[in-house]
């Protein structure tokens, strides 16, 4: 079962955020990257690119269980968009879905689905890092800019109203 | 056993050169001994030297620590501190000799029948555990301890029980069990290669070394944090004293600090709420939710997932006949397999139905704000809270700068030193937090979490046991460990119950007019039916707890307390003064002149006999004190004056040295 992976440079970039987020976990940091990647359509497989990563859990932690299905749906939609598949193309929609989703684990992700989500987390981190002048100094500062960046991107990326 | 402090002497150290004799004409010690010293004369150093000498811990001080004990600007090469105890009427002495040139400290001990002074910390076996640091801290302490017994985050009451009842020995037993297990499996061979086993053992040894190092680091960090905190508080007191007369600015600064703390809490609360919102990706924009709903509708139109899952076709393939009754052939099975590949499996169908159902139900109810609206409100609230906090911090800095500027260069220097101590305190707190962290996140570099180290040691032990085929021995070791833990738990529970009962019996007599009772000991002391008592009640319970604990096993200990009533009001001082002498056989306390009112008269009423000592350094600033010296009872030391006289004690009016 493939595990979620966060890039080591991303983890280091978030060090001040992690320190000042008393109830936060490393999964929060991964999520910040992954959701940014999905919303902006940015992906880059870190393992294939030879970037050092840290292995995490292979399931959605409790804080993200309520959002799990939305993240899975967003992954499928982002991949359909990337592959230029129209939502009405039954065969392609089905095969993309079964390629990514349906594993036996708690995450519902197949290994390929986890690998792709990790790729979006990697792309999302690059997207965020480019938009911050320097690594965030505190969780308050980061969350404010993060909400703003992803909110704006949602109006332009794969999730923009068509 | 009865232990009394007969006195101590100091030579060439930061604390004054003095020989303090707490005995009456060389015989029994006074029931109460009051030592009045102005702030800045060396009370804290004296207390530190007393503890370091008695516990023998001074002998392991590093060079910096040893040299830091030399009096400022002094040139002498050695210093010496000597504590004299009476143990069941027999003299025992502990000495600490400091070599400032080589930065070394050496313990020396004298005990009955030992034939004189011996090098090293060698107390009588029967008193050894009572002078070890953890125990010593129960009867030699500063006035804060009685209050700290009630603090939930400090668990001082539990620590005190551990020290007295030596429950920490259970850990030694556990180590013995683990070591025995290691010895037993050392030469065992198992299914894995000896090289792999060696690597595993090496890894576990390294982890154990790291664990011990982290434990030492934590102990040091706690000590350093306390030292830095204390130094910072002392500097704050000096700054406050020096800047007296700027009460308006001080009041404004205090108000600004309260406002800053409130604003900080508001930022944290707003941040947590925003994080809660952002953990749902649909909160970023209504467009994301709309896109998901659109996709779900498309799946409905495509009739996905299908009513028949791939499982149906896979089951059909295994049958000897098709559902139409035709005998199943290999060609038919291949066709069915091809068909199965075109539909979703039962897991895929389940996942898709789960996702569709969640999307269908995410919409807020009519009249409720959307997820995006809630997130935007929380984002705005965080921005406002941050602005308020920045302004509040600016106000604190402004008022503080005003106060510091008014104090002149000396105060600026103190502020600089205070900042350094605060930074050190912060560093220590970070380290302690890392060491106490459960260590559940991914490993990044060196391990700091003790919990994680223990997990990895357990994991390595399990692998070693598996590899060497000593599963049974491991199971037995685990059983013994469990029994020991259980025994510890039961012992702890029984001790606590007995202590609570004894304390309450005593409290019913002591506080007959102002009744209060202990409910339990849960790390800290918990009062029955109320969160906190009055300050007088709280301190009374704290001191009663300590003395009840110390007297378990028919032992009698002195109490040596630095500044027992520092910031208390008259009622509380009176209550503590009347109570403490009734609890112990000897009470020795360091006070300053402002602590005398209410406290000293109450002590005198409750004590059998009282020794009044006053000490001050001989400097130009203390010249005025020389005029009122009594005719007798005055001892001139190398750097100060020690006066044994009640009237002089009562009239002494210097709070801080030189002022």
PDB file of C-alpha atoms in Angstrom, chain B residues 36 565 573 591-601 648-653:
ATOM      1  CA  UNK B  36      17.777  38.345  57.665  1.00  0.00           C
ATOM      2  CA  UNK B 565       6.047  34.841  52.628  1.00  0.00           C
ATOM      3  CA  UNK B 573       1.790  35.707  56.659  1.00  0.00           C
ATOM      4  CA  UNK B 591      13.942  36.765  55.068  1.00  0.00           C
ATOM      5  CA  UNK B 592      14.328  40.407  54.128  1.00  0.00           C
ATOM      6  CA  UNK B 593      13.163  43.266  56.325  1.00  0.00           C
ATOM      7  CA  UNK B 594       9.878  43.753  54.426  1.00  0.00           C
ATOM      8  CA  UNK B 595       8.865  40.161  55.147  1.00  0.00           C
ATOM      9  CA  UNK B 596       9.000  40.630  58.923  1.00  0.00           C
ATOM     10  CA  UNK B 597       5.581  42.243  59.610  1.00  0.00           C
ATOM     11  CA  UNK B 598       2.907  39.751  60.694  1.00  0.00           C
ATOM     12  CA  UNK B 599       5.133  36.774  59.865  1.00  0.00           C
ATOM     13  CA  UNK B 600       7.874  37.079  62.488  1.00  0.00           C
ATOM     14  CA  UNK B 601       5.523  37.909  65.422  1.00  0.00           C
ATOM     15  CA  UNK B 648      18.883  44.824  65.882  1.00  0.00           C
ATOM     16  CA  UNK B 649      17.015  42.258  63.784  1.00  0.00           C
ATOM     17  CA  UNK B 650      13.690  44.020  64.388  1.00  0.00           C
ATOM     18  CA  UNK B 651      15.104  47.485  63.642  1.00  0.00           C
ATOM     19  CA  UNK B 652      17.058  46.530  60.497  1.00  0.00           C
ATOM     20  CA  UNK B 653      15.661  48.480  57.526  1.00  0.00           C
TER      21      UNK B 653
END
